[in-house]
Amino acid sequence: MKNIISLILLMFLTTLITIDVHSQEMSSKYKEFKEMKLNFILDNTKMNKEEEEHFQCVFGSSEDKYHNSVWIKEKKIKKQIENSIDTINTTSASSYINQYYELEKLGINIRNYRNQKLLEKIRTKEVLLVLYQEELFDKEMFKRISNRKNKKKK
């Protein structure tokens, strides 16, 4: 009996450690991505020091909020849909659509709030340039990911 309890405890602890390590890897990748995006925007805009400091503060908190409140949840929903796409019933499909729509609205609200905060201390044209650079960064990352996937297929 003691051996069974010890084995179960060992398996439980191993699972917890594995989950924690995977979570740290994902967190590390997100932080690296956020840093790349921040640097890309800063390198391609002409903010003064005060504007840069304000931008970094607002950008960091809004990216974290978006990541935790929207991105992670959308990814989870997409995974659930992927796993059940062939067997999903109408009610569940409708629920997924509504959940995803609500997350998209939340994401838009987070971005809008961020933009309004940026406008408090950053010149309007620079905020517009930030939005443009953010879009360019996203396109570049999408292109890199697509190229990486295409190379793996070959």
Coordinates of N, CA, C and O in Angstrom, one line a residue:
M1 N 0.8 -1.2 0.0 CA 0.0 0.0 0.0 C 0.9 1.3 0.0 O 0.6 2.2 -0.7
K2 N 1.9 1.2 0.8 CA 2.8 2.4 0.9 C 3.5 2.6 -0.5 O 3.7 3.8 -0.9
N3 N 3.8 1.5 -1.2 CA 4.4 1.7 -2.5 C 3.5 2.3 -3.5 O 3.9 3.1 -4.3
I4 N 2.2 2.0 -3.4 CA 1.2 2.5 -4.4 C 1.1 4.0 -4.1 O 1.1 4.9 -5.0
I5 N 1.0 4.4 -2.8 CA 0.8 5.8 -2.4 C 2.1 6.6 -2.9 O 2.0 7.7 -3.4
S6 N 3.2 6.0 -2.6 CA 4.5 6.7 -3.1 C 4.5 6.8 -4.6 O 5.0 7.9 -5.1
L7 N 4.1 5.8 -5.3 CA 4.1 5.9 -6.8 C 3.1 7.0 -7.2 O 3.5 7.8 -8.1
I8 N 2.0 7.0 -6.7 CA 1.0 8.0 -7.0 C 1.5 9.4 -6.7 O 1.4 10.3 -7.6
L9 N 2.1 9.6 -5.6 CA 2.7 10.9 -5.2 C 3.8 11.3 -6.1 O 3.9 12.4 -6.6
L10 N 4.6 10.3 -6.5 CA 5.7 10.6 -7.4 C 5.2 11.0 -8.8 O 5.7 12.0 -9.4
M11 N 4.2 10.3 -9.3 CA 3.6 10.7 -10.6 C 3.0 12.1 -10.5 O 3.1 12.8 -11.5
F12 N 2.3 12.4 -9.4 CA 1.7 13.7 -9.3 C 2.7 14.8 -9.3 O 2.6 15.8 -10.0
L13 N 3.8 14.6 -8.5 CA 4.8 15.6 -8.5 C 5.5 15.8 -9.9 O 5.8 16.9 -10.3
T14 N 5.7 14.7 -10.5 CA 6.3 14.7 -11.9 C 5.5 15.5 -12.8 O 5.9 16.3 -13.6
T15 N 4.2 15.3 -12.8 CA 3.2 16.0 -13.6 C 3.2 17.5 -13.3 O 3.3 18.3 -14.2
L16 N 3.2 17.8 -12.0 CA 3.3 19.3 -11.7 C 4.6 19.9 -12.2 O 4.5 21.0 -12.7
I17 N 5.7 19.3 -12.0 CA 7.0 19.8 -12.5 C 6.9 20.0 -14.0 O 7.4 21.0 -14.5
T18 N 6.4 19.0 -14.7 CA 6.4 19.1 -16.2 C 5.5 20.3 -16.6 O 5.8 21.0 -17.5
I19 N 4.3 20.4 -16.0 CA 3.4 21.5 -16.3 C 4.1 22.9 -16.0 O 4.0 23.8 -16.8
D20 N 4.8 23.0 -14.9 CA 5.5 24.2 -14.5 C 6.5 24.6 -15.5 O 6.7 25.7 -15.9
V21 N 7.3 23.6 -15.9 CA 8.4 23.8 -16.9 C 7.8 24.3 -18.2 O 8.3 25.3 -18.8
H22 N 6.8 23.6 -18.7 CA 6.1 24.0 -19.9 C 5.6 25.5 -19.8 O 5.7 26.3 -20.7
S23 N 5.0 25.8 -18.7 CA 4.4 27.1 -18.5 C 5.5 28.2 -18.5 O 5.3 29.2 -19.1
Q24 N 6.6 27.9 -17.9 CA 7.8 28.8 -17.9 C 8.3 29.0 -19.3 O 8.7 30.1 -19.7
E25 N 8.4 27.9 -20.1 CA 8.8 28.1 -21.5 C 7.9 29.0 -22.3 O 8.4 29.8 -23.0
M26 N 6.6 28.8 -22.1 CA 5.6 29.6 -22.8 C 5.7 31.1 -22.4 O 5.7 32.0 -23.2
S27 N 5.9 31.3 -21.1 CA 6.0 32.6 -20.5 C 7.3 33.3 -21.1 O 7.3 34.4 -21.4
S28 N 8.4 32.5 -21.1 CA 9.6 33.0 -21.7 C 9.5 33.4 -23.1 O 10.0 34.5 -23.6
K29 N 8.8 32.6 -23.9 CA 8.6 32.9 -25.3 C 7.7 34.1 -25.5 O 8.0 35.0 -26.3
Y30 N 6.7 34.3 -24.7 CA 5.9 35.5 -24.7 C 6.7 36.7 -24.4 O 6.6 37.7 -25.1
K31 N 7.5 36.6 -23.3 CA 8.3 37.8 -22.9 C 9.3 38.2 -24.0 O 9.5 39.3 -24.3
E32 N 9.9 37.2 -24.7 CA 10.8 37.4 -25.8 C 10.1 38.1 -26.9 O 10.6 39.0 -27.5
F33 N 8.9 37.6 -27.3 CA 8.1 38.2 -28.3 C 7.8 39.6 -28.0 O 7.9 40.5 -28.9
K34 N 7.3 39.9 -26.8 CA 6.9 41.2 -26.4 C 8.1 42.2 -26.5 O 8.0 43.3 -26.9
E35 N 9.3 41.7 -26.0 CA 10.5 42.5 -26.1 C 10.9 42.8 -27.6 O 11.2 44.0 -27.9
M36 N 10.7 41.9 -28.4 CA 11.0 42.1 -29.9 C 10.1 43.1 -30.4 O 10.5 44.0 -31.2
K37 N 8.8 43.0 -30.1 CA 7.8 44.0 -30.6 C 8.1 45.4 -30.0 O 8.0 46.3 -30.8
L38 N 8.4 45.5 -28.8 CA 8.7 46.8 -28.2 C 9.9 47.4 -28.9 O 9.8 48.6 -29.3
N39 N 10.9 46.6 -29.0 CA 12.1 47.2 -29.7 C 11.9 47.6 -31.1 O 12.4 48.6 -31.6
F40 N 11.1 46.8 -31.9 CA 10.8 47.1 -33.2 C 10.1 48.4 -33.3 O 10.4 49.3 -34.2
I41 N 9.1 48.6 -32.4 CA 8.3 49.9 -32.5 C 9.2 51.0 -32.1 O 9.2 52.1 -32.7
L42 N 10.0 50.9 -31.0 CA 10.9 52.0 -30.6 C 11.9 52.3 -31.7 O 12.2 53.5 -31.9
D43 N 12.4 51.3 -32.3 CA 13.4 51.5 -33.4 C 12.9 52.3 -34.6 O 13.6 52.9 -35.4
N44 N 11.6 52.1 -34.8 CA 10.9 52.7 -36.0 C 10.0 53.9 -35.7 O 9.2 54.2 -36.6
T45 N 10.1 54.5 -34.6 CA 9.4 55.7 -34.3 C 10.4 56.7 -33.8 O 11.5 56.4 -33.5
K46 N 9.9 58.0 -33.6 CA 10.8 59.1 -33.2 C 10.2 59.7 -32.0 O 10.0 60.9 -31.9
M47 N 10.1 58.9 -30.9 CA 9.6 59.4 -29.7 C 10.7 60.0 -28.9 O 11.9 59.5 -29.0
N48 N 10.4 61.1 -28.1 CA 11.5 61.6 -27.2 C 11.5 60.7 -26.0 O 10.7 59.8 -25.8
K49 N 12.4 61.0 -25.1 CA 12.7 60.1 -23.9 C 11.4 60.0 -23.0 O 11.1 58.9 -22.6
E50 N 10.7 61.1 -22.8 CA 9.5 61.1 -22.0 C 8.5 60.2 -22.6 O 7.8 59.4 -22.0
E51 N 8.3 60.4 -23.9 CA 7.3 59.6 -24.7 C 7.7 58.1 -24.7 O 6.8 57.2 -24.5
E52 N 9.0 57.8 -24.8 CA 9.4 56.4 -24.8 C 9.1 55.8 -23.5 O 8.7 54.6 -23.4
E53 N 9.4 56.5 -22.4 CA 9.1 55.9 -21.0 C 7.6 55.7 -20.9 O 7.2 54.6 -20.3
H54 N 6.8 56.6 -21.3 CA 5.4 56.4 -21.2 C 4.9 55.3 -22.0 O 4.1 54.4 -21.6
F55 N 5.4 55.2 -23.2 CA 5.1 54.1 -24.2 C 5.4 52.7 -23.6 O 4.6 51.8 -23.6
Q56 N 6.7 52.6 -23.0 CA 7.1 51.3 -22.5 C 6.2 50.9 -21.3 O 5.8 49.7 -21.2
C57 N 5.8 51.8 -20.5 CA 4.9 51.5 -19.4 C 3.6 51.1 -19.8 O 3.0 50.0 -19.4
V58 N 3.0 51.8 -20.7 CA 1.6 51.5 -21.2 C 1.6 50.3 -22.1 O 0.8 49.4 -21.9
F59 N 2.6 50.2 -22.9 CA 2.7 49.0 -23.8 C 2.9 47.7 -23.0 O 2.1 46.8 -23.3
G60 N 3.8 47.7 -22.1 CA 4.0 46.5 -21.3 C 2.8 46.0 -20.6 O 2.4 44.9 -20.6
S61 N 2.1 46.9 -19.9 CA 0.9 46.5 -19.2 C -0.3 46.1 -20.1 O -1.0 45.1 -19.8
S62 N -0.4 46.8 -21.2 CA -1.5 46.4 -22.1 C -1.2 45.1 -22.8 O -2.2 44.3 -23.0
E63 N 0.0 44.9 -23.2 CA 0.4 43.6 -23.9 C 0.1 42.5 -22.9 O -0.4 41.4 -23.3
D64 N 0.5 42.6 -21.6 CA 0.3 41.6 -20.6 C -1.2 41.3 -20.4 O -1.6 40.2 -20.4
K65 N -1.9 42.4 -20.3 CA -3.4 42.2 -20.1 C -4.0 41.5 -21.3 O -4.8 40.6 -21.2
Y66 N -3.6 41.9 -22.6 CA -4.2 41.3 -23.8 C -3.8 39.8 -23.8 O -4.6 39.0 -24.1
H67 N -2.5 39.6 -23.5 CA -2.0 38.2 -23.5 C -2.8 37.3 -22.6 O -3.3 36.2 -22.9
N68 N -3.0 37.8 -21.3 CA -3.6 37.0 -20.3 C -5.1 36.9 -20.4 O -5.7 35.9 -20.2
S69 N -5.7 38.0 -20.9 CA -7.2 38.1 -20.9 C -7.8 37.6 -22.2 O -9.0 37.2 -22.3
V70 N -7.0 37.7 -23.3 CA -7.6 37.4 -24.6 C -6.8 36.3 -25.3 O -7.4 35.2 -25.6
W71 N -5.5 36.5 -25.5 CA -4.8 35.6 -26.4 C -4.8 34.1 -25.9 O -5.0 33.2 -26.6
I72 N -4.5 34.0 -24.6 CA -4.5 32.6 -24.0 C -5.8 31.9 -24.1 O -5.9 30.8 -24.5
K73 N -6.9 32.7 -23.8 CA -8.2 32.1 -23.9 C -8.6 31.8 -25.3 O -9.3 30.8 -25.6
E74 N -8.3 32.7 -26.3 CA -8.6 32.4 -27.7 C -7.8 31.1 -28.1 O -8.4 30.3 -28.8
K75 N -6.6 31.0 -27.7 CA -5.8 29.8 -28.1 C -6.5 28.5 -27.5 O -6.6 27.5 -28.2
K76 N -7.0 28.6 -26.3 CA -7.6 27.5 -25.7 C -8.9 27.1 -26.4 O -9.2 25.9 -26.7
I77 N -9.7 28.1 -26.8 CA -10.9 27.9 -27.6 C -10.6 27.2 -28.9 O -11.2 26.3 -29.4
K78 N -9.5 27.8 -29.6 CA -9.2 27.2 -30.9 C -8.8 25.7 -30.8 O -9.1 24.9 -31.6
K79 N -8.0 25.4 -29.7 CA -7.6 24.0 -29.5 C -8.8 23.1 -29.2 O -8.9 22.0 -29.7
Q80 N -9.8 23.6 -28.4 CA -11.0 22.9 -28.2 C -11.8 22.6 -29.5 O -12.3 21.5 -29.7
I81 N -11.9 23.6 -30.3 CA -12.6 23.5 -31.6 C -11.8 22.5 -32.5 O -12.5 21.6 -33.1
E82 N -10.5 22.6 -32.5 CA -9.7 21.7 -33.3 C -9.9 20.2 -32.9 O -10.0 19.3 -33.7
N83 N -10.0 20.0 -31.6 CA -10.2 18.6 -31.1 C -11.6 18.1 -31.3 O -11.7 16.9 -31.2
S84 N -12.6 18.9 -31.5 CA -13.9 18.4 -31.6 C -14.6 18.8 -32.8 O -15.9 18.7 -32.9
I85 N -13.9 19.3 -33.8 CA -14.5 19.9 -35.0 C -15.4 18.8 -35.8 O -16.5 19.2 -36.3
D86 N -15.1 17.6 -35.7 CA -15.8 16.6 -36.5 C -17.1 16.1 -35.7 O -18.0 15.5 -36.2
T87 N -17.1 16.4 -34.4 CA -18.2 15.8 -33.6 C -19.0 16.9 -32.8 O -19.9 16.6 -32.0
I88 N -18.6 18.1 -33.1 CA -19.2 19.2 -32.3 C -20.7 19.4 -32.6 O -21.1 19.3 -33.8
N89 N -21.5 19.6 -31.6 CA -23.0 19.9 -31.9 C -23.2 21.4 -32.0 O -22.4 22.2 -31.8
T90 N -24.4 21.7 -32.5 CA -24.8 23.0 -32.8 C -24.7 24.0 -31.6 O -24.2 25.1 -31.7
T91 N -25.1 23.5 -30.4 CA -25.1 24.3 -29.2 C -23.6 24.7 -28.8 O -23.3 25.8 -28.5
S92 N -22.8 23.7 -28.9 CA -21.4 23.9 -28.5 C -20.7 24.8 -29.6 O -19.9 25.7 -29.2
A93 N -21.0 24.6 -30.8 CA -20.5 25.5 -31.9 C -20.9 26.9 -31.7 O -20.1 27.9 -31.7
S94 N -22.2 27.1 -31.4 CA -22.7 28.5 -31.1 C -22.0 29.1 -29.9 O -21.6 30.3 -29.9
S95 N -21.8 28.3 -28.9 CA -21.1 28.8 -27.6 C -19.7 29.2 -28.0 O -19.2 30.3 -27.5
Y96 N -18.9 28.4 -28.7 CA -17.6 28.8 -29.1 C -17.6 30.1 -29.9 O -16.7 31.0 -29.7
I97 N -18.5 30.2 -30.8 CA -18.6 31.5 -31.6 C -18.8 32.7 -30.7 O -18.1 33.7 -30.9
N98 N -19.7 32.6 -29.8 CA -20.0 33.7 -28.9 C -18.9 34.0 -28.0 O -18.6 35.2 -27.7
Q99 N -18.2 32.9 -27.4 CA -17.1 33.2 -26.6 C -15.9 33.9 -27.3 O -15.3 34.8 -26.8
Y100 N -15.7 33.4 -28.5 CA -14.6 34.0 -29.3 C -14.9 35.5 -29.7 O -14.1 36.3 -29.6
Y101 N -16.2 35.7 -30.0 CA -16.6 37.1 -30.3 C -16.4 38.0 -29.1 O -15.9 39.1 -29.2
E102 N -16.8 37.5 -27.9 CA -16.6 38.3 -26.7 C -15.1 38.6 -26.4 O -14.7 39.7 -26.0
L103 N -14.3 37.6 -26.7 CA -12.8 37.8 -26.5 C -12.3 38.8 -27.5 O -11.4 39.7 -27.2
E104 N -12.8 38.8 -28.7 CA -12.4 39.8 -29.7 C -12.8 41.2 -29.3 O -12.0 42.1 -29.5
K105 N -14.0 41.3 -28.8 CA -14.4 42.6 -28.3 C -13.6 43.1 -27.2 O -13.2 44.3 -27.1
L106 N -13.2 42.2 -26.2 CA -12.4 42.6 -25.1 C -11.0 43.0 -25.6 O -10.5 44.0 -25.2
G107 N -10.5 42.3 -26.6 CA -9.2 42.7 -27.2 C -9.2 44.1 -27.8 O -8.3 44.9 -27.6
I108 N -10.3 44.4 -28.5 CA -10.4 45.7 -29.1 C -10.5 46.8 -28.0 O -9.9 47.8 -28.1
N109 N -11.2 46.5 -27.0 CA -11.3 47.4 -25.9 C -10.0 47.7 -25.2 O -9.6 48.8 -24.8
I110 N -9.2 46.6 -25.0 CA -7.9 46.7 -24.4 C -7.0 47.6 -25.3 O -6.3 48.5 -24.8
R111 N -7.0 47.3 -26.6 CA -6.2 48.1 -27.5 C -6.6 49.6 -27.5 O -5.8 50.5 -27.6
N112 N -7.9 49.8 -27.5 CA -8.4 51.2 -27.6 C -8.0 51.9 -26.3 O -7.6 53.1 -26.4
Y113 N -8.1 51.3 -25.2 CA -7.7 51.9 -23.9 C -6.2 52.2 -23.9 O -5.8 53.3 -23.5
R114 N -5.4 51.3 -24.4 CA -4.0 51.5 -24.6 C -3.7 52.7 -25.4 O -2.9 53.6 -25.1
N115 N -4.4 52.8 -26.6 CA -4.2 54.0 -27.5 C -4.6 55.3 -26.8 O -3.9 56.3 -27.0
Q116 N -5.6 55.3 -26.1 CA -6.0 56.5 -25.4 C -5.0 56.9 -24.3 O -4.7 58.1 -24.2
K117 N -4.5 55.9 -23.6 CA -3.4 56.2 -22.6 C -2.2 56.7 -23.3 O -1.5 57.6 -22.8
L118 N -1.8 56.2 -24.5 CA -0.6 56.7 -25.2 C -0.8 58.1 -25.6 O 0.1 58.9 -25.5
L119 N -2.0 58.5 -26.0 CA -2.3 59.8 -26.5 C -2.2 60.9 -25.4 O -2.1 62.1 -25.6
E120 N -2.3 60.4 -24.1 CA -2.1 61.4 -23.0 C -0.8 62.0 -22.9 O -0.7 63.2 -22.5
K121 N 0.3 61.3 -23.4 CA 1.6 61.9 -23.3 C 2.5 61.8 -24.5 O 3.6 62.1 -24.5
I122 N 1.9 61.2 -25.6 CA 2.7 61.0 -26.8 C 1.9 61.8 -27.9 O 0.7 61.7 -28.0
R123 N 2.7 62.4 -28.8 CA 2.1 63.1 -29.9 C 1.3 62.2 -30.8 O 1.6 61.1 -31.0
T124 N 0.2 62.8 -31.3 CA -0.8 62.0 -32.1 C -0.1 61.3 -33.2 O -0.4 60.1 -33.5
K125 N 0.7 62.0 -34.0 CA 1.4 61.3 -35.2 C 2.2 60.1 -34.7 O 2.3 59.1 -35.4
E126 N 2.9 60.3 -33.6 CA 3.7 59.2 -33.1 C 2.9 58.0 -32.7 O 3.2 56.8 -32.9
V127 N 1.7 58.2 -32.1 CA 0.8 57.1 -31.7 C 0.3 56.4 -33.0 O 0.3 55.2 -33.0
L128 N 0.0 57.2 -34.0 CA -0.4 56.6 -35.3 C 0.8 55.8 -35.9 O 0.5 54.7 -36.4
L129 N 2.0 56.3 -35.7 CA 3.1 55.6 -36.2 C 3.4 54.3 -35.4 O 3.7 53.2 -35.9
V130 N 3.1 54.3 -34.1 CA 3.1 53.1 -33.3 C 2.2 52.1 -33.8 O 2.5 50.9 -34.0
L131 N 1.0 52.5 -34.1 CA 0.0 51.5 -34.7 C 0.4 50.9 -36.0 O 0.3 49.7 -36.2
Y132 N 1.0 51.8 -36.8 CA 1.5 51.3 -38.1 C 2.7 50.3 -37.9 O 2.7 49.3 -38.6
Q133 N 3.6 50.7 -37.0 CA 4.7 49.8 -36.8 C 4.3 48.5 -36.2 O 4.9 47.4 -36.5
E134 N 3.3 48.5 -35.3 CA 2.8 47.3 -34.7 C 2.2 46.4 -35.8 O 2.4 45.2 -35.8
E135 N 1.5 47.0 -36.8 CA 1.0 46.2 -37.9 C 2.1 45.6 -38.7 O 2.0 44.4 -39.1
L136 N 3.1 46.4 -39.0 CA 4.3 45.9 -39.8 C 5.0 44.7 -39.0 O 5.4 43.7 -39.6
F137 N 5.1 44.9 -37.7 CA 5.7 43.8 -36.9 C 4.9 42.5 -37.0 O 5.5 41.5 -37.2
D138 N 3.6 42.6 -36.9 CA 2.7 41.5 -36.9 C 2.8 40.8 -38.3 O 2.9 39.6 -38.4
K139 N 2.9 41.6 -39.3 CA 3.0 41.0 -40.7 C 4.3 40.3 -40.8 O 4.4 39.2 -41.4
E140 N 5.4 40.9 -40.3 CA 6.7 40.3 -40.4 C 6.8 39.0 -39.6 O 7.3 38.0 -40.1
M141 N 6.2 38.9 -38.5 CA 6.2 37.7 -37.7 C 5.3 36.6 -38.3 O 5.7 35.5 -38.4
F142 N 4.2 37.0 -38.9 CA 3.4 36.1 -39.6 C 4.2 35.5 -40.8 O 4.1 34.3 -41.0
K143 N 4.9 36.3 -41.5 CA 5.7 35.8 -42.7 C 6.8 34.9 -42.2 O 7.0 33.8 -42.8
R144 N 7.4 35.2 -41.1 CA 8.5 34.3 -40.6 C 7.9 32.9 -40.1 O 8.5 31.9 -40.4
I145 N 6.8 33.0 -39.5 CA 6.1 31.7 -39.0 C 5.7 30.9 -40.2 O 5.9 29.7 -40.3
S146 N 5.2 31.5 -41.2 CA 4.8 30.8 -42.5 C 5.9 30.2 -43.2 O 5.9 29.1 -43.6
N147 N 7.0 31.0 -43.3 CA 8.2 30.5 -43.9 C 8.8 29.3 -43.1 O 9.3 28.3 -43.7
R148 N 8.8 29.3 -41.8 CA 9.3 28.2 -41.0 C 8.4 27.0 -41.2 O 9.0 25.9 -41.3
K149 N 7.1 27.1 -41.2 CA 6.2 26.0 -41.5 C 6.5 25.4 -42.8 O 6.4 24.2 -43.0
N150 N 6.7 26.3 -43.8 CA 6.9 25.8 -45.2 C 8.2 25.0 -45.3 O 8.3 24.0 -46.0
K151 N 9.2 25.4 -44.6 CA 10.5 24.7 -44.6 C 10.4 23.4 -43.9 O 11.0 22.4 -44.3
K152 N 9.6 23.3 -42.9 CA 9.4 22.0 -42.2 C 8.7 21.0 -43.1 O 8.9 19.8 -43.0
K153 N 7.8 21.5 -44.0 CA 7.0 20.6 -44.8 C 7.9 20.0 -45.9 O 7.6 18.9 -46.4
K154 N 9.0 20.7 -46.3 CA 9.8 20.2 -47.4 C 10.7 19.1 -46.9 O 11.0 18.5 -46.1

